[in-house]
mmCIF file of C-alpha atoms in Angstrom:
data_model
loop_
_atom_site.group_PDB
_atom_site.id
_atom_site.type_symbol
_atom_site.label_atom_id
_atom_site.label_comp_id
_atom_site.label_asym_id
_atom_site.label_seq_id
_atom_site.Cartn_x
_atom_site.Cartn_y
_atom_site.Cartn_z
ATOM 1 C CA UNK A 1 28.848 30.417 44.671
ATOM 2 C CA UNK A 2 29.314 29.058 41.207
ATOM 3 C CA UNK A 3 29.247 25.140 42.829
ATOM 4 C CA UNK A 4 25.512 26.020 44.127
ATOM 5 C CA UNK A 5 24.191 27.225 40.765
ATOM 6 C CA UNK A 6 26.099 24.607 38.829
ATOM 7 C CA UNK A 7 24.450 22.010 41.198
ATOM 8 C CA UNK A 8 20.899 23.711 40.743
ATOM 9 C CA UNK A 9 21.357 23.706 37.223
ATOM 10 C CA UNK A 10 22.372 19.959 37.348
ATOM 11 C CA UNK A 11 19.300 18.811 39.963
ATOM 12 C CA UNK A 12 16.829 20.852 37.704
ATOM 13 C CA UNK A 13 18.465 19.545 34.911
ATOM 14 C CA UNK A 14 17.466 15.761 36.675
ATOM 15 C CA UNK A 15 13.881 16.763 37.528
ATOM 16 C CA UNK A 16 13.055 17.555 33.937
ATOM 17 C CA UNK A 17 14.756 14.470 32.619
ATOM 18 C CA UNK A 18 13.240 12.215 34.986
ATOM 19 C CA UNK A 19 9.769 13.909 34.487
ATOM 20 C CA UNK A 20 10.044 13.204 30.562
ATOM 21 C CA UNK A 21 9.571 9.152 30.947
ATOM 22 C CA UNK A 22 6.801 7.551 28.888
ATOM 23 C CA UNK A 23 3.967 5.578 30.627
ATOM 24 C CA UNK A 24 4.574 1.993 30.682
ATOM 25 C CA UNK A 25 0.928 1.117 31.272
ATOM 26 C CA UNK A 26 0.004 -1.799 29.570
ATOM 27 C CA UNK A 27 -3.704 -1.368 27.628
ATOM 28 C CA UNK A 28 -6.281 -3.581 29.359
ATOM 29 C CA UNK A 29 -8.256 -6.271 27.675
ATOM 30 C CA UNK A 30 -11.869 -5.880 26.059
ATOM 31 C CA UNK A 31 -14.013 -7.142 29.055
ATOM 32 C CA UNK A 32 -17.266 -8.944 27.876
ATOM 33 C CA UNK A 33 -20.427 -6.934 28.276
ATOM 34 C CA UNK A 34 -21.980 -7.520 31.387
ATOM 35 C CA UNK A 35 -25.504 -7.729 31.666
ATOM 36 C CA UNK A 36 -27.279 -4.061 31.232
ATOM 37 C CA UNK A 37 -23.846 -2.470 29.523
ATOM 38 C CA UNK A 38 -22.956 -1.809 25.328
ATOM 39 C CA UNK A 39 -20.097 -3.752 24.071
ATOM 40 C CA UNK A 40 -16.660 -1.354 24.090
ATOM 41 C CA UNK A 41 -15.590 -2.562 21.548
ATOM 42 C CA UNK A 42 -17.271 -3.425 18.157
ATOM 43 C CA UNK A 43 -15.752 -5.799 15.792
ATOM 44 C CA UNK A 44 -16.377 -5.747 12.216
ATOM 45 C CA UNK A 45 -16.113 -8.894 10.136
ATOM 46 C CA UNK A 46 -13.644 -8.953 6.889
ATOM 47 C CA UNK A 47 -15.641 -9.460 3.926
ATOM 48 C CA UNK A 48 -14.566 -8.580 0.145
ATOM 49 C CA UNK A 49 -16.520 -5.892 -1.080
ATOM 50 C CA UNK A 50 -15.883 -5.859 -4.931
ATOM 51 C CA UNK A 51 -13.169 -7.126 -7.233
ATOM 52 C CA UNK A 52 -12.029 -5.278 -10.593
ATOM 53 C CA UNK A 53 -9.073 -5.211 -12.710
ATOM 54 C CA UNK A 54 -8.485 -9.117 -12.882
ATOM 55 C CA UNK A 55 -9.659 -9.351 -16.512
ATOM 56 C CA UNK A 56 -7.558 -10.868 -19.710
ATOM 57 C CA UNK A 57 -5.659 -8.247 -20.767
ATOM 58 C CA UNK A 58 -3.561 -7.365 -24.195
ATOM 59 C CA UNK A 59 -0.345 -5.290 -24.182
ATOM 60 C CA UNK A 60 2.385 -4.173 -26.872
ATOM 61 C CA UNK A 61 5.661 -5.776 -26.724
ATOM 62 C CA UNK A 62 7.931 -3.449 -24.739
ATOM 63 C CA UNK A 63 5.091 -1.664 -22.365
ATOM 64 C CA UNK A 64 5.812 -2.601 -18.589
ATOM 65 C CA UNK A 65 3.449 -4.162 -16.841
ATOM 66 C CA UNK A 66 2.832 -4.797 -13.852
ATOM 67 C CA UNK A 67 0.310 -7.711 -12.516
ATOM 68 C CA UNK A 68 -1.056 -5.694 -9.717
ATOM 69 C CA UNK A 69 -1.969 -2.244 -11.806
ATOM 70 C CA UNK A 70 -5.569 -1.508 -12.035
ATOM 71 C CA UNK A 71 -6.620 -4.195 -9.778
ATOM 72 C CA UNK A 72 -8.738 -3.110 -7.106
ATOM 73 C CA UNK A 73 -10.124 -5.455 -4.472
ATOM 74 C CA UNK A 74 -12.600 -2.994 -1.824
ATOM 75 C CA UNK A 75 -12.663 -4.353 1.695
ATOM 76 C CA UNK A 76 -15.660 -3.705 4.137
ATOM 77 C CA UNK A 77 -14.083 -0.158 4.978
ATOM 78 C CA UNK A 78 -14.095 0.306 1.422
ATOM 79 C CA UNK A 79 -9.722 0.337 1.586
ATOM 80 C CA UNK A 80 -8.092 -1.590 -1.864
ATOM 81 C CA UNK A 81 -6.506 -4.319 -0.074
ATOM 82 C CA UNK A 82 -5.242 -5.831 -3.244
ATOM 83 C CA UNK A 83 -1.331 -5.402 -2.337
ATOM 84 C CA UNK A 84 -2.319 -8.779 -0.076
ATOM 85 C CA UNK A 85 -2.567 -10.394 -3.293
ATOM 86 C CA UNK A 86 0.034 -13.460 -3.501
ATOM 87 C CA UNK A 87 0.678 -13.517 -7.477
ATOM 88 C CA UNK A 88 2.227 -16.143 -8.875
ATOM 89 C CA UNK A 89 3.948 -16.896 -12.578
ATOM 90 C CA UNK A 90 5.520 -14.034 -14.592
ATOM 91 C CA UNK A 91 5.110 -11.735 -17.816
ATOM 92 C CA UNK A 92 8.289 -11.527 -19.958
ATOM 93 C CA UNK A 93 6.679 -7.776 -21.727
ATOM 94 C CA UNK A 94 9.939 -7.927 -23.951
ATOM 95 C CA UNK A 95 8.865 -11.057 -25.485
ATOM 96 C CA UNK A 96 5.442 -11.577 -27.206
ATOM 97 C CA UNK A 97 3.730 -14.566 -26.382
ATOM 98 C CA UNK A 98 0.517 -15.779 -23.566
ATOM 99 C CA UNK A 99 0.963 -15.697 -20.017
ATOM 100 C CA UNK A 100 -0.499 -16.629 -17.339
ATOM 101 C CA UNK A 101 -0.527 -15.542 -13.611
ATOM 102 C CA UNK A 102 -2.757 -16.736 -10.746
ATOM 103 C CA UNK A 103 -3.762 -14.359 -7.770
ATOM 104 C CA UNK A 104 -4.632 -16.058 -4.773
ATOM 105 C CA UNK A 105 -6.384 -14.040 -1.508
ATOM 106 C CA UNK A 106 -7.944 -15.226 1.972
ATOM 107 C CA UNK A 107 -9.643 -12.653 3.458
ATOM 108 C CA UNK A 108 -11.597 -13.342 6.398
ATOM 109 C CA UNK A 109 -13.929 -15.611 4.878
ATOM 110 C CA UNK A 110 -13.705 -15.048 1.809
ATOM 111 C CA UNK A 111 -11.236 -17.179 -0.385
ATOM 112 C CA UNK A 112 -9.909 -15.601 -4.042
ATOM 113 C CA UNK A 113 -8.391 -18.095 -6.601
ATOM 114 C CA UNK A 114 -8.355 -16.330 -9.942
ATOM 115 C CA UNK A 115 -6.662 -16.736 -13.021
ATOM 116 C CA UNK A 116 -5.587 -14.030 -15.474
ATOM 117 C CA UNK A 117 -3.678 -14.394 -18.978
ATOM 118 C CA UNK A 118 -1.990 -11.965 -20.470
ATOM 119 C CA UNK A 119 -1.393 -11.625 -23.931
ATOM 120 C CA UNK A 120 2.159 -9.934 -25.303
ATOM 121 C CA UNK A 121 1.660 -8.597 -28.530
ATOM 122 C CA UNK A 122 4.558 -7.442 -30.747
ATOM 123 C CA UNK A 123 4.062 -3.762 -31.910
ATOM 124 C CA UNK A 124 5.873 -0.736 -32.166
ATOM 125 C CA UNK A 125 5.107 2.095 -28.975
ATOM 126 C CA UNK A 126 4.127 4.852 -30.214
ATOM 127 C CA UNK A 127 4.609 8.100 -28.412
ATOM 128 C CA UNK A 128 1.985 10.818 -28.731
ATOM 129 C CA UNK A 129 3.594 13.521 -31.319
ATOM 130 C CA UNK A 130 4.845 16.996 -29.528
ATOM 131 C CA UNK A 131 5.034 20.232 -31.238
ATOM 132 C CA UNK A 132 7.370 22.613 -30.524
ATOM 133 C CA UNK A 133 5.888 25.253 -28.828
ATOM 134 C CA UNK A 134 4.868 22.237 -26.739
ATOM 135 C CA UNK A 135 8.814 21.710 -26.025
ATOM 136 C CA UNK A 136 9.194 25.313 -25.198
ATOM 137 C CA UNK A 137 6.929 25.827 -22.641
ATOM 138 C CA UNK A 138 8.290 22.675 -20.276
ATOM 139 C CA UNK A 139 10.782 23.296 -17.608
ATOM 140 C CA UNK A 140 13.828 22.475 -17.613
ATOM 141 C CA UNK A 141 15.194 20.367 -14.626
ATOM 142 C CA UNK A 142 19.289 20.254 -13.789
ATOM 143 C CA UNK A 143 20.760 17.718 -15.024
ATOM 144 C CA UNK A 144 18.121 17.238 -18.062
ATOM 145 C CA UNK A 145 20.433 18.682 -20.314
#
């Protein structure tokens, strides 16, 4: 008696996993519109939208920067596509001195070949000054102290 069950446990146990496989369809190609019938499929062109943030800029010695913050590039669904920016030259922010990086972008059509310098100024940062009542009223996190 306890062979049957443990082989209609086992054949159950079978039917489910065999019943749990994914569909191996492969998706069908867009067919061209015949004559009469919409397009299925509608494709939208790339096109650059607006570009932002790639002005000359000034920063104190000792501020981080980083050549892709505040740049904004808006694609045709309005998305900032400016992490497909290929950057090239470097900004030593612990050194003053003028630097100069180039960002260069195809997309779709539209070609991007810009130049930017940035300007390292030596300078003390200054951190905004915090009262103590200020102090009091943060958390305080483990390991903070």
């Amino acid at each position: 008696m306890l062979k049957k069950g443990l082989y209609i446990v086992l054949l159950a146990l079978v039917l489910v996993l065999v019943s749990c496989t994914t569909d191996k369809t492969e998706p069908t190609e867009p067919t061209e519109p015949t004559e009469g019938s919409e397009p299925t499929e509608v494709l939208i062109e790339k096109e650059i939208k607006s570009i932002s943030g790639l002005e000359d800029i000034v920063i104190t010695e000792g501020v981080y920067f980083h050549p892709l913050r505040d740049v904004v590039i808006k694609n045709e669904s309005d998305e900032n596509i400016s992490y497909l920016f290929e950057v090239s030259g470097q900004v030593n922010y612990g050194v003053p001195g003028t630097y100069t990086l180039n960002y260069q972008l195809t997309y779709g059509e539209d070609v991007i070949d810009e130049t930017r310098i940035v300007t390292v100024n030596a300078g003390t940062i200054m951190a905004e000054p915090v009262s103590r009542n200020q102090l009091q009223n943060q958390p305080t996190l483990l390991g903070d102290g």
